[in-house]
Amino acid sequence: MKNILVTGGLGYIGSHTVVALQQAGFNVFIIDDLSNTIINVWEKITEITNIQPIFYNIDLKDYNAVSVFFQSHKIDGVIHFAAYKAVGESVTKPLMYYRNNLVGLINVLQAMEEHDANNFIFSSSCTVYGQADEMPIHENTPLKKPESPYGNTKKMGEEIIEDFVNATNKNAIALRYFNPVGSNINGTLGDLQPIPTNLVPYILQIAIGNKSKLNVFGNDYNTKDGTAIRDYIDVNDLADAHVKAIQRLLLNQNKTKIEYFNLGSGTGSTVLEIVQAFENANHIKIPFEIKPRRAGDIEQAYADYSLAQKELNWCPKTPLQKSMQTAWNFQKQLTEI
Ligand code: UFG
């Protein structure tokens, strides 16, 4: 049984990936500092799989703690999610983002080198492309300066990893997600944003009655209904891609020391289409009001995922309607957590 460390394994994408890894037969270790999640997620994972992953509450900025962890366990692969992810907050607190996201990453890589752990999967983002000149976005679409310090930590993270693997016997895959949505089927795991800023978490606040209406940021984009286009990809499909990516590295099937894959649904949806999809899936009306564009937003981004399909044998399987249902399931049971 291979030992996989999942940093940020109690977070949104991390927790779904831990479940998928356990179901695929991996022995999973979680490191999380609970900065953006709650300890109950550990139990929720265990309830789904009937296997309790080993959990350490470690701040990755503490190199000694990270090193002691690697000394105590023979780790075959690392999937690194742990990072701050609020785009707006990163603009006001850039150093906090650079310190947390980059020092955490560097410490994990250094401990891998010190303790001979080899395979690394990085949680990256389509934000590294900025507003791409052409759609859909391929992996060789030129990268642009990201709009936020958060985005820059992802771009710099990729560069640090590339330099690291080129200098060592390590291998890595960077997975560039588009917009993750949805929850596991029963809605017991999900996106626990303390102050929701992303579109679907905000829609859930309206559906549950905490907010009265959605602010739609801009209807003067050059799109079919004037609202911005994103590629919404189900979190369970993302989790599946991480399992395939770590298997690829463990089987030495990677073609270069670092590989990059886009993970999206391949379909662009406008903000109003997402509102409509949520309403249709759950029969709940979402009132909205058109507001000015949000600073830093791009007009559109959607993926060409054919490289992941070819190399990882991965493709998105979950229809948007289903993601909207599971997202709502998660919101409904949240009070029980
Ligand atoms: N939107 C609204 N109203 C809201 C929230 C969002 O109209 O209340 C719109 C946004 O303006 C945007 C779209 O919905 O057009 C999606 O916005 P999100 O905040 O959900 O997602 P972003 O595309 O801005 O950001 C996401 C992730 C980031 C990642 C980025 C990469 O949250 O982590 O994609 O493009 F970096």
XYZ file of C-alpha atoms and ligand atoms in Angstrom:
373
model
C 0.000 0.000 0.000
C 1.458 3.355 -1.012
C 1.596 6.182 1.525
C 0.312 9.518 0.236
C 0.547 12.786 2.156
C -2.248 15.242 1.412
C -1.494 18.726 2.745
C -4.660 20.740 3.195
C -6.470 17.403 3.261
C -9.319 18.766 5.373
C -10.034 21.568 2.900
C -12.537 21.630 0.054
C -10.710 19.886 -2.789
C -8.322 18.157 -0.368
C -11.047 16.312 1.545
C -12.675 15.028 -1.644
C -9.263 13.892 -2.869
C -8.530 12.067 0.406
C -11.779 10.106 -0.051
C -10.920 9.283 -3.673
C -7.400 8.170 -2.689
C -8.674 5.923 0.096
C -11.262 4.424 -2.235
C -8.465 3.737 -4.744
C -6.517 1.814 -2.075
C -3.953 4.379 -0.903
C -2.917 4.887 2.713
C -3.526 8.568 3.349
C -1.842 10.982 5.766
C -3.277 14.456 6.191
C -1.471 17.602 7.292
C -3.733 20.589 7.866
C -3.504 23.590 10.189
C -7.299 24.061 10.283
C -6.877 27.681 9.201
C -9.705 27.494 6.685
C -11.637 24.384 7.711
C -12.865 22.512 10.790
C -11.754 19.307 12.479
C -15.156 17.637 11.892
C -14.213 17.181 8.239
C -11.849 14.435 9.450
C -14.846 12.514 10.853
C -16.897 13.138 7.728
C -14.148 11.590 5.596
C -14.008 8.588 7.921
C -17.798 8.158 7.769
C -17.660 7.976 3.967
C -14.753 5.548 3.606
C -14.781 3.712 6.955
C -11.047 4.342 7.114
C -9.644 7.020 9.371
C -6.748 8.786 7.679
C -3.865 9.753 9.960
C -4.106 13.456 10.696
C -1.494 15.946 11.929
C -2.283 19.534 12.819
C 0.900 21.105 11.459
C 1.575 24.584 10.132
C 3.769 24.007 7.070
C 5.692 27.188 7.838
C 7.182 25.233 10.774
C 9.981 23.349 8.996
C 10.933 21.278 12.037
C 7.416 19.917 12.387
C 7.294 19.067 8.674
C 10.684 17.368 8.820
C 9.719 15.302 11.879
C 6.592 14.153 10.026
C 8.640 12.947 7.044
C 11.142 11.303 9.363
C 8.349 9.306 11.006
C 6.595 8.117 7.833
C 7.872 6.752 4.538
C 5.959 8.893 2.044
C 5.624 7.750 -1.587
C 3.816 10.802 -2.899
C 2.660 14.248 -1.811
C -0.438 16.109 -2.990
C -0.033 19.699 -1.890
C -3.261 21.673 -1.455
C -2.470 23.650 1.697
C -2.631 27.342 0.780
C -4.659 30.479 1.339
C -7.063 31.028 -1.549
C -9.133 34.185 -1.110
C -8.262 36.373 -4.081
C -9.528 39.666 -2.575
C -7.819 39.085 0.771
C -4.546 38.420 -1.026
C -4.685 41.918 -2.508
C -4.909 43.522 0.938
C -2.537 41.073 2.693
C 0.029 40.139 0.034
C 2.851 39.236 2.425
C 0.600 36.891 4.380
C -0.178 35.096 1.104
C 3.410 34.967 -0.133
C 4.671 33.783 3.249
C 2.044 31.120 3.770
C 1.762 29.760 0.250
C 5.439 29.909 -0.724
C 7.163 29.103 2.581
C 4.753 26.171 3.083
C 5.563 24.883 -0.399
C 9.323 25.299 0.021
C 9.272 23.513 3.384
C 7.417 20.522 1.947
C 9.819 20.286 -1.008
C 12.832 20.576 1.279
C 11.528 17.854 3.598
C 10.909 15.635 0.552
C 14.524 16.121 -0.455
C 15.838 15.516 3.050
C 13.769 12.377 3.589
C 13.784 10.933 0.086
C 10.126 11.295 -0.865
C 9.731 11.550 -4.603
C 6.455 12.412 -6.248
C 4.717 15.765 -5.976
C 1.318 16.971 -7.193
C 0.705 20.727 -7.019
C -2.649 22.396 -6.695
C -2.371 25.122 -9.321
C -4.946 27.291 -11.015
C -6.069 28.654 -14.361
C -5.328 32.045 -12.832
C -1.760 31.572 -14.173
C -3.116 32.311 -17.684
C -4.674 35.688 -16.739
C -7.037 36.837 -19.504
C -5.865 34.546 -22.264
C -6.053 35.878 -25.803
C -7.744 32.783 -27.191
C -10.320 30.290 -25.977
C -10.257 27.480 -25.043
C -7.108 27.638 -22.937
C -4.430 25.015 -23.694
C -1.462 24.204 -21.488
C 0.793 26.000 -23.977
C -1.347 29.150 -23.925
C 1.103 31.868 -22.823
C 1.085 32.614 -19.098
C 0.398 36.199 -18.046
C 1.001 38.087 -14.868
C -1.774 36.947 -12.519
C -4.267 39.565 -11.357
C -3.665 38.984 -7.633
C -0.947 38.005 -5.137
C -2.883 34.750 -4.651
C -2.606 34.020 -8.366
C 1.036 34.975 -8.291
C 1.709 32.415 -5.536
C 0.401 29.749 -7.919
C 2.564 30.951 -10.805
C 5.647 31.317 -8.579
C 4.852 27.958 -6.999
C 4.999 26.277 -10.398
C 8.360 27.956 -11.104
C 9.819 26.903 -7.745
C 8.724 23.310 -8.329
C 10.169 23.291 -11.848
C 13.562 24.472 -10.569
C 13.399 21.961 -7.717
C 12.627 18.888 -9.828
C 15.286 19.874 -12.366
C 17.855 19.953 -9.581
C 16.803 16.669 -7.938
C 15.548 13.168 -8.721
C 11.954 14.296 -7.990
C 9.005 14.465 -10.387
C 5.964 16.696 -10.294
C 2.607 17.394 -11.895
C 0.879 20.769 -11.616
C -2.877 20.585 -12.005
C -4.416 23.848 -13.148
C -8.022 23.890 -11.996
C -10.681 26.094 -13.443
C -13.639 26.889 -11.099
C -14.342 24.036 -8.663
C -17.999 23.474 -7.694
C -20.177 20.821 -6.044
C -19.772 18.394 -3.168
C -19.731 14.685 -2.515
C -23.045 13.000 -3.210
C -24.479 13.329 0.319
C -23.188 16.848 0.713
C -21.146 16.029 3.816
C -17.955 17.628 2.449
C -17.771 21.029 0.824
C -16.401 24.521 0.495
C -16.350 26.034 4.005
C -15.651 29.656 3.067
C -15.991 31.799 6.206
C -17.089 34.787 4.113
C -18.305 33.493 0.756
C -16.947 35.428 -2.192
C -17.073 32.840 -4.967
C -20.172 32.581 -7.103
C -21.673 29.256 -6.023
C -20.963 29.671 -2.272
C -22.651 33.080 -2.549
C -25.676 31.616 -4.354
C -25.943 29.080 -1.503
C -26.137 31.931 1.014
C -29.163 33.286 -0.838
C -30.782 29.867 -1.140
C -30.418 29.275 2.623
C -31.806 32.736 3.427
C -28.676 34.436 4.794
C -28.520 36.941 1.929
C -31.331 38.467 -0.074
C -29.866 38.726 -3.555
C -26.865 37.996 -5.719
C -24.780 40.848 -7.057
C -23.919 39.956 -10.641
C -20.658 41.731 -11.345
C -20.973 43.204 -14.815
C -23.310 42.573 -17.757
C -21.312 44.470 -20.337
C -18.779 41.762 -21.198
C -18.481 40.553 -24.745
C -20.396 37.310 -24.039
C -23.809 35.944 -25.026
C -25.689 37.551 -22.092
C -23.033 40.100 -21.128
C -21.959 38.322 -17.909
C -18.522 36.772 -17.418
C -17.724 33.240 -18.505
C -15.954 30.613 -16.382
C -15.435 26.871 -16.614
C -17.127 25.196 -13.629
C -15.670 21.781 -12.847
C -17.056 19.333 -10.305
C -14.878 18.710 -7.254
C -15.330 14.935 -7.507
C -13.933 15.042 -11.035
C -11.006 17.082 -9.727
C -10.402 14.516 -6.965
C -10.362 11.750 -9.552
C -7.708 13.642 -11.554
C -5.431 13.804 -8.495
C -5.623 10.037 -8.043
C -4.736 9.558 -11.710
C -1.892 12.075 -11.486
C -0.243 10.440 -8.454
C -0.638 7.004 -10.061
C 1.094 8.338 -13.178
C 4.100 9.480 -11.149
C 4.239 6.296 -9.057
C 4.279 4.224 -12.267
C 6.951 6.494 -13.830
C 4.624 7.254 -16.739
C 5.361 10.982 -16.758
C 7.069 12.278 -19.893
C 8.914 15.206 -18.331
C 10.069 15.997 -14.807
C 7.211 18.439 -14.422
C 3.975 18.208 -16.350
C 1.053 20.645 -16.446
C -2.572 19.720 -17.009
C -5.691 21.853 -17.305
C -8.646 20.507 -15.391
C -11.919 21.996 -16.539
C -15.231 20.866 -17.970
C -14.373 22.318 -21.369
C -17.575 24.371 -21.320
C -17.825 28.065 -20.536
C -20.872 29.187 -18.529
C -21.961 32.754 -17.880
C -22.881 33.942 -14.380
C -26.551 34.008 -15.383
C -26.325 30.456 -16.741
C -25.019 29.323 -13.351
C -27.906 31.075 -11.612
C -30.292 29.337 -14.007
C -28.622 25.941 -13.531
C -28.920 26.281 -9.747
C -32.576 27.309 -9.991
C -33.407 24.423 -12.324
C -31.528 21.846 -10.266
C -33.006 22.820 -6.907
C -36.245 24.677 -7.710
C -35.160 27.689 -5.692
C -35.366 31.219 -7.065
C -32.136 33.249 -6.828
C -32.925 36.979 -7.054
C -30.095 39.023 -8.539
C -29.116 42.562 -9.359
C -26.619 43.743 -11.964
C -23.673 45.591 -10.417
C -20.498 47.094 -11.905
C -17.662 44.755 -12.867
C -15.562 43.400 -9.987
C -11.974 44.693 -9.975
C -9.507 42.156 -11.336
C -12.132 39.952 -13.023
C -11.405 38.622 -16.482
C -14.031 38.325 -19.204
C -13.754 34.632 -19.870
C -11.799 31.457 -19.200
C -12.550 27.899 -20.194
C -10.344 24.895 -20.663
C -9.186 22.576 -23.336
C -8.703 19.450 -21.220
C -7.638 17.148 -24.067
C -4.080 16.778 -22.709
C -5.400 15.473 -19.369
C -7.723 13.194 -21.303
C -4.860 11.786 -23.369
C -2.174 11.529 -20.705
C -4.134 10.973 -17.484
C -7.039 9.140 -19.084
C -9.241 11.659 -17.289
C -12.362 13.426 -18.379
C -15.025 15.381 -16.515
C -18.084 13.227 -15.832
C -20.390 15.247 -13.613
C -23.044 17.421 -15.272
C -23.335 21.007 -13.974
C -26.900 20.317 -12.810
C -25.607 17.549 -10.531
C -22.889 19.813 -9.080
C -25.562 22.389 -8.266
C -27.597 19.731 -6.436
C -24.676 18.439 -4.373
C -23.590 22.001 -3.541
C -27.076 22.628 -2.174
C -27.031 19.291 -0.284
C -23.844 20.494 1.407
C -25.338 23.841 2.396
C -28.473 22.185 3.795
C -26.600 19.812 6.089
C -24.024 22.397 7.194
C -25.913 23.199 10.381
C -25.468 19.562 11.425
C -21.633 19.721 11.205
N -19.542 36.611 -9.422
C -20.671 37.398 -9.329
N -21.191 37.604 -8.090
C -20.662 37.077 -6.953
C -19.493 36.243 -7.069
C -18.965 36.049 -8.332
O -21.185 37.915 -10.314
O -21.180 37.314 -5.860
C -18.956 36.380 -10.749
C -17.534 36.900 -10.868
O -17.533 38.258 -11.177
C -16.978 35.998 -11.949
C -17.721 34.670 -11.730
O -18.862 34.995 -10.950
O -17.327 36.495 -13.196
C -16.893 33.655 -10.970
O -16.374 34.265 -9.802
P -15.711 33.426 -8.623
O -15.343 34.410 -7.552
O -16.583 32.292 -8.230
O -14.438 32.781 -9.286
P -13.200 33.469 -10.029
O -13.265 33.018 -11.442
O -13.091 34.906 -9.778
O -12.004 32.813 -9.208
C -11.797 31.447 -9.283
C -11.181 30.923 -7.982
C -9.780 31.402 -7.817
C -8.984 31.188 -9.060
C -9.690 31.789 -10.237
C -8.960 31.514 -11.514
O -11.941 31.357 -6.869
O -9.200 30.665 -6.766
O -10.966 31.213 -10.349
O -9.530 32.218 -12.557
F -7.778 31.766 -8.970
